[in-house]
Short mmCIF file of C-alpha atoms and ligand atoms in Angstrom, two decimals:
data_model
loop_
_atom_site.label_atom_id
_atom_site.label_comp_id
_atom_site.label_asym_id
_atom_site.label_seq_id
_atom_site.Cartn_x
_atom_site.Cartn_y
_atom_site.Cartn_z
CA UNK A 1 14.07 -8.92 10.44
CA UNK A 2 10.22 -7.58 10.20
CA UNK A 3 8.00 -9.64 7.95
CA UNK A 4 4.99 -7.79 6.96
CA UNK A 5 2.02 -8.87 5.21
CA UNK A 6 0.22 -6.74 2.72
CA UNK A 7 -3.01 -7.70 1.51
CA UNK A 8 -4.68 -6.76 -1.71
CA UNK A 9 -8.51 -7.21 -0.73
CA UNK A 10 -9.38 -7.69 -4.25
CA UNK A 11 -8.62 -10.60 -6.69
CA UNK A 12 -6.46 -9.00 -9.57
CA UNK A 13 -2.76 -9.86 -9.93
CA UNK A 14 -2.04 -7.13 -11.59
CA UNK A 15 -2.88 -5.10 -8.42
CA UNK A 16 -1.45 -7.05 -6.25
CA UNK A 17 2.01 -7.11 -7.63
CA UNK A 18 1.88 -3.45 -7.85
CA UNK A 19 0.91 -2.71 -4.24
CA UNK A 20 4.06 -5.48 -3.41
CA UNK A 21 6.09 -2.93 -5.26
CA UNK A 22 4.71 -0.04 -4.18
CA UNK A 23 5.66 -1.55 -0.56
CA UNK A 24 9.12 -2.48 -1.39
CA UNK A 25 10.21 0.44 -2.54
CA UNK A 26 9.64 1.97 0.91
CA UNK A 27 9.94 -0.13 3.12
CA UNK A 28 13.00 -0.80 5.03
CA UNK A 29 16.26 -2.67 4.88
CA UNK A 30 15.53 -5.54 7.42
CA UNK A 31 11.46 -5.29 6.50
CA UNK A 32 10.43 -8.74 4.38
CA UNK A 33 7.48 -7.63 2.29
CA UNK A 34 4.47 -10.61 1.13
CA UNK A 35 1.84 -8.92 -1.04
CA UNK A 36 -0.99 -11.51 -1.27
CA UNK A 37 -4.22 -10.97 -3.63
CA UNK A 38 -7.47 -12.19 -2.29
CA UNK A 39 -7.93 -15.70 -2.57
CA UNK A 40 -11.44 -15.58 -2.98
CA UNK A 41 -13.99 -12.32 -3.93
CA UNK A 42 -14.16 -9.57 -6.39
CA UNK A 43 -11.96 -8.59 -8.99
CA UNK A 44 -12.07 -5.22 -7.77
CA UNK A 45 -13.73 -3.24 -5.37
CA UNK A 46 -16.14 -0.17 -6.07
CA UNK A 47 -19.63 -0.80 -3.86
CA UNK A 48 -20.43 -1.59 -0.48
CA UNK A 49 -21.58 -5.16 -1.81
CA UNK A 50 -17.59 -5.88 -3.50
CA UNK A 51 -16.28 -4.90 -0.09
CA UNK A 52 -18.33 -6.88 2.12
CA UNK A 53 -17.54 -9.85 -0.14
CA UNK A 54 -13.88 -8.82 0.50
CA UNK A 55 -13.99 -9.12 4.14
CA UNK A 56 -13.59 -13.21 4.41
CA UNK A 57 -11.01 -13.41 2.15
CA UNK A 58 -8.90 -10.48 4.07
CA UNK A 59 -9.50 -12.41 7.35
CA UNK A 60 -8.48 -15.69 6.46
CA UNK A 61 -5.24 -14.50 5.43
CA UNK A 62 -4.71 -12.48 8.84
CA UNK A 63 -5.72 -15.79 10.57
CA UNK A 64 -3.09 -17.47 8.79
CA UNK A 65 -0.82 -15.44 10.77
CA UNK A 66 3.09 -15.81 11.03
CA UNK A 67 3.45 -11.88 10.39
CA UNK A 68 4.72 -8.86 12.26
CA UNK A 69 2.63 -6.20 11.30
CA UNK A 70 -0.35 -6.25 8.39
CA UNK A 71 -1.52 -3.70 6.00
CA UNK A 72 -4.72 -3.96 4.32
CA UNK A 73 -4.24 -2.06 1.25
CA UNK A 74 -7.64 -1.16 -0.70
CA UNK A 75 -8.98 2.44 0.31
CA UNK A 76 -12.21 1.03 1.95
CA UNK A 77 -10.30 -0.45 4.57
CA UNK A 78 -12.40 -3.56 4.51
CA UNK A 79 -12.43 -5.69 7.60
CA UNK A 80 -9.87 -3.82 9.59
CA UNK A 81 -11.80 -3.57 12.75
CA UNK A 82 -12.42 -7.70 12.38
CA UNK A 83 -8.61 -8.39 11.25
CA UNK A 84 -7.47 -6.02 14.53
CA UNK A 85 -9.44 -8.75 16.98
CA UNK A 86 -7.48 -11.75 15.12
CA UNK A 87 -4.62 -10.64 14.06
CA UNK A 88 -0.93 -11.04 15.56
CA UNK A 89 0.33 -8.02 14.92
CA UNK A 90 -0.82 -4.28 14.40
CA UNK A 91 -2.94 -3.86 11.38
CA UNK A 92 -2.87 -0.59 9.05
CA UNK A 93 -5.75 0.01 6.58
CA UNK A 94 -4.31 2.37 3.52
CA UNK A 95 -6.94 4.85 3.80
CA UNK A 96 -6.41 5.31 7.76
CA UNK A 97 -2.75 5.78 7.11
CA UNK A 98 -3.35 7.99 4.67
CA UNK A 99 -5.43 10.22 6.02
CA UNK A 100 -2.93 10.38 10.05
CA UNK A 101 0.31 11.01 7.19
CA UNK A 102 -1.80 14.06 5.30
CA UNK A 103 -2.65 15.58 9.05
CA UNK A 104 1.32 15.87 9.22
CA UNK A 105 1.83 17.54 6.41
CA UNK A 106 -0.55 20.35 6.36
CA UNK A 107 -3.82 21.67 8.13
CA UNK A 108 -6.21 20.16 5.34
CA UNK A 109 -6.29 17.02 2.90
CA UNK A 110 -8.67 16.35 0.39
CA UNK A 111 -9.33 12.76 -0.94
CA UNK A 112 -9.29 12.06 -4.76
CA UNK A 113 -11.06 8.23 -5.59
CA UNK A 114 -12.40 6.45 -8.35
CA UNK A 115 -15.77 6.33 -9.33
CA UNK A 116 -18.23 8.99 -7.32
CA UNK A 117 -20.31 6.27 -6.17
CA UNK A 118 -17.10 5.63 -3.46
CA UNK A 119 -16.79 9.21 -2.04
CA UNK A 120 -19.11 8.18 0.78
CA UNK A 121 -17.15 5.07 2.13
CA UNK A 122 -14.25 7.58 2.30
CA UNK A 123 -16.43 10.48 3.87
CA UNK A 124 -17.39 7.63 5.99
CA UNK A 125 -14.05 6.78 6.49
CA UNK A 126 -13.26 10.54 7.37
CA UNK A 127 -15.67 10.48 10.31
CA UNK A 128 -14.70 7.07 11.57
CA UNK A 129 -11.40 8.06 11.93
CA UNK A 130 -12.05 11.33 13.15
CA UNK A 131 -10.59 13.90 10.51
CA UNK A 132 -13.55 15.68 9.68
CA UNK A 133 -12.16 19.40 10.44
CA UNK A 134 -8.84 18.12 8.32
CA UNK A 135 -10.63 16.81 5.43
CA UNK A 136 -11.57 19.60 2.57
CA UNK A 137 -13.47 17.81 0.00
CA UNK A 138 -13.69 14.57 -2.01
CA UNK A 139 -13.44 14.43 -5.73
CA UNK A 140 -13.87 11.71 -7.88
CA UNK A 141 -11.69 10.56 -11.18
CA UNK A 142 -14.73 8.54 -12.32
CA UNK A 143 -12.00 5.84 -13.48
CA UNK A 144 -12.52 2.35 -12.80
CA UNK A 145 -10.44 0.89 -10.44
CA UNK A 146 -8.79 -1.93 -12.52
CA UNK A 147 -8.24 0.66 -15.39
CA UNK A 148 -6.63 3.93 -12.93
CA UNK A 149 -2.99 3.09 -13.55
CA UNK A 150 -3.36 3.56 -16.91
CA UNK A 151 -5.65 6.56 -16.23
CA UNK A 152 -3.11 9.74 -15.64
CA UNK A 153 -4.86 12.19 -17.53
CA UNK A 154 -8.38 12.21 -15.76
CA UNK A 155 -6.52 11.18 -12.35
CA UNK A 156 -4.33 14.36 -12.65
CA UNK A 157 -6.87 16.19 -13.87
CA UNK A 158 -9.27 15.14 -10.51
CA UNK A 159 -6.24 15.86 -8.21
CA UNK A 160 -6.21 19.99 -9.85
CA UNK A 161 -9.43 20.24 -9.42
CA UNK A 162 -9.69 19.71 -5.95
CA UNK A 163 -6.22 21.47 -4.81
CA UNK A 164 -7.30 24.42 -6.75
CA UNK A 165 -11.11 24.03 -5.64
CA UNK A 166 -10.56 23.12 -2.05
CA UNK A 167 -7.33 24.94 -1.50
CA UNK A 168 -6.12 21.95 0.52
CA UNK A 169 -2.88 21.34 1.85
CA UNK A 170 -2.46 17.94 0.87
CA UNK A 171 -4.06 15.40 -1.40
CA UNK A 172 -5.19 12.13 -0.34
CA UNK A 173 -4.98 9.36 -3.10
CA UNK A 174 -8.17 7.13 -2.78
CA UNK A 175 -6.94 3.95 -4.48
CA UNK A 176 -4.40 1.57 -3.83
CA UNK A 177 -3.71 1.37 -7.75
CA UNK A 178 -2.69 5.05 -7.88
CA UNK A 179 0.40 4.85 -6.08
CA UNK A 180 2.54 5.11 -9.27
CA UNK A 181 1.74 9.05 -9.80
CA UNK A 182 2.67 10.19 -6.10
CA UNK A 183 5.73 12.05 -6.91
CA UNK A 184 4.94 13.25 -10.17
CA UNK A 185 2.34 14.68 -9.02
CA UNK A 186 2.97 16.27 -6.47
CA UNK A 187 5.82 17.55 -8.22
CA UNK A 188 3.11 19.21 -10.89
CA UNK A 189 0.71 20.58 -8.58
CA UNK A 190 3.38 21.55 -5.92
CA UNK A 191 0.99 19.95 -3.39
CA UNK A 192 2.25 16.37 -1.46
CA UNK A 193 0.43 13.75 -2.54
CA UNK A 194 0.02 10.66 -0.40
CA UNK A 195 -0.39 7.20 -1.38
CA UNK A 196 -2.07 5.00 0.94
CA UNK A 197 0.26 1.79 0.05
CA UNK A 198 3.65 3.68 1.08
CA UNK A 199 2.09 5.35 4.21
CA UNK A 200 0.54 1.71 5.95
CA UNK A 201 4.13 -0.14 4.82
CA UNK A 202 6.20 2.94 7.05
CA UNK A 203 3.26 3.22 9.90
CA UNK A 204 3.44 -0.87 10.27
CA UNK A 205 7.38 -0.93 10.08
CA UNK A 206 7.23 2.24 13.02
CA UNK A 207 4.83 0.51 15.47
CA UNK A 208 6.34 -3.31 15.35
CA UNK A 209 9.95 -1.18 15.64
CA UNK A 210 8.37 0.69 18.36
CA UNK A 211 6.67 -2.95 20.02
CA UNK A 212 3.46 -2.14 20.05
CA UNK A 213 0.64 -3.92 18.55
CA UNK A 214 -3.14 -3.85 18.67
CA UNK A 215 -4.50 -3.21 22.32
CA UNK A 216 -6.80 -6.51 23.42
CA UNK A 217 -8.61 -5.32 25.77
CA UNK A 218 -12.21 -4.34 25.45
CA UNK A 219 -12.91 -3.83 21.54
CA UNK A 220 -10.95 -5.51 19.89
CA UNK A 221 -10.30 -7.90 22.00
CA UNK A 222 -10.37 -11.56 20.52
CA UNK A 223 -13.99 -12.60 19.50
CA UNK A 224 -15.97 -14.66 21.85
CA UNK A 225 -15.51 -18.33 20.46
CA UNK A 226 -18.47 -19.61 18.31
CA UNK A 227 -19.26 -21.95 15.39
CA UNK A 228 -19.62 -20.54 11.65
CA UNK A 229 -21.43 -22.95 9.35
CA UNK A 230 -22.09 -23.13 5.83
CA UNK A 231 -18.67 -21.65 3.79
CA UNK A 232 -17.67 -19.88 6.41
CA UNK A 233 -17.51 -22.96 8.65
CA UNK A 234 -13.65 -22.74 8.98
CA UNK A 235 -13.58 -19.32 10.35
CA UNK A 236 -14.65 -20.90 13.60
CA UNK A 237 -13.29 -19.36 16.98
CA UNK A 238 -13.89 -22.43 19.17
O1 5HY B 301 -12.54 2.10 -3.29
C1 5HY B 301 -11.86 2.39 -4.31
O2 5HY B 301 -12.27 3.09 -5.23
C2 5HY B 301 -10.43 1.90 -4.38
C3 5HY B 301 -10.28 0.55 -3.79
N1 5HY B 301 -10.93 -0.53 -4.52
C4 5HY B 301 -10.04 -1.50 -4.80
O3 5HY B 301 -10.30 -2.58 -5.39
N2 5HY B 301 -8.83 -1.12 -4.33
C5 5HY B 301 -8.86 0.07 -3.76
O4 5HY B 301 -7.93 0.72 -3.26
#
C-alpha cells in the first residue's frame, strides 16, 4: 500500500477536494490518496506575497509526516525546496511535474496560467528547473484562480492562442484548479494537455515504487537545528 499526501497550499475546500479527485482518478490501485487544504494562509494564491504566506502552512503538514511520497499541488510550487529537507518521502511540486511530463511528449510546451501577473513565477519556474529551450511561451487566461473551473471559455480560449501562436507541442496547464478540462481539451485542439495534479500523483507513485526518495546529502539535507520564535515557534529543529 502507498499513502500519499497531496497538499492544496491554499485554504479553499472547494480546491482541495478537487485536486483529491483529480489524484484519485489516477492514481493507482494500492496508492491511498489524503488531499489536505492549508490549515492556515490564503484563500488562494496569485502574488509572490499569497505564496510566501503559503509556505508554513505546506511545511507543517510535511512535518507531520507518516506519508510515502508528497505532492504539493499549486503551480508556484511553494516551499518545495524547504518540504524536500523535512520531508519523509520524495516531494513533487505540480508545476515541476508538469513541465519533466510535457518534455516527454513533444520538443516544446507552453504554459497557460491565471492572471498575467503569475507568468513570471512560472518563467521563473522554467529556469529553475531548467526547461528554458523546451518552454515556447506563457499565456495568461486572466481568470482568477478560485473562479477557473468555472472559466472554460476564456481558459480554452488562452490554451488556442498559444498552440496556434507558439506552435508548441504540448500545453502546460498553470493551475491546479484546471485539471477538469485536460482531456477535452486536448481532444479540441489536438494538442496534449497536461495537468499538473495527475502528473505529481503518477511521478510520486513511480519514485516510492522505484525506492527512491529525496537525496540528503548536501542541499537538502536536513536543516541545521535552531529555535523559531514568535508563531513560528513550533517549527523548531532542535
Ligand atoms: O499560481 C496560480 O495562478 C495557480 C496556483 N494558485 C493557487 O492557489 N493554486 C494554483 O495552482
Amino acid at each position: 500500500m502507498t499513502r500519499l499526501l497531496v497538499i492544496n497550499p491554499n485554504t479553499a475546500r472547494a480546491m482541495t477536494g478537487l485536486i483529491g479527485r483529480t489524484a484519485r482518478a489516477v492514481a493507482a490501485a494500492g496508492t491511498v490518496v489524503d488531499a489536505v487544504g492549508n490549515a492556515m494562509g490564503p484563500e488562494s494564491i496569485e502574488s509572490h506575497y499569497d505564496e510566501a504566506l503559503a509556505v508554513p502552512g505546506v511545511l507543517a503538514e510535511i512535518r507531520r509526516g507518516g506519508y510515502d511520497g508528497y505532492v504539493i499541488a499549486c503551480f508556484g510550487d511553494p516551499g518545495l525546496d524547504a518540504a524536500r529537507e523535512i520531508a519523509d518521502g520524495p516531494v513533487i511540486g505540480i508545476a515541476e511535474a508538469a513541465m519533466h511530463t510535457a518534455t516527454l511528449l513533444g520538443r516544446s510546451f507552453s504554459v497557460v496560467t491565471t492572471l498575467s501577473r503569475t507568468i513570471g513565477r512560472a518563467r521563473d519556474l522554467v529556469h529553475r528547473y531548467g526547461f528554458e529551450r523546451a518552454c515556447s511561451g506563457f499565456h495568461a487566461c486572466d481568470v482568477p484562480v478560485l473562479e477557473v473551473e468555472a472559466a472554460r471559455k476564456p481558459l480554452f480560449e488562452a490554451c488556442a492562442r498559444a498552440a496556434e501562436s507558439d506552435g508548441c507541442d504540448v500545453l502546460v496547464l498553470g493551475c491546479a484548479g484546471m485539471a477538469g478540462f485536460c482531456a477535452e481539451f486536448s481532444a479540441e485542439l489536438r494538442v496534449p494537455v497536461v495537468d499538473g495534479v495527475s502528473a505529481a500523483t503518477k511521478l510520486a507513485e513511480s519514485l516510492i515504487a522505484l525506492g527512491l526518495k529525496t537525496s540528503d546529502r548536501g542541499e537538502f539535507a536536513p536543516p541545521p537545528p535552531k529555535r523559531y520564535s514568535g508563531p513560528l515557534s513550533t517549527f523548531g529543529t532542535q
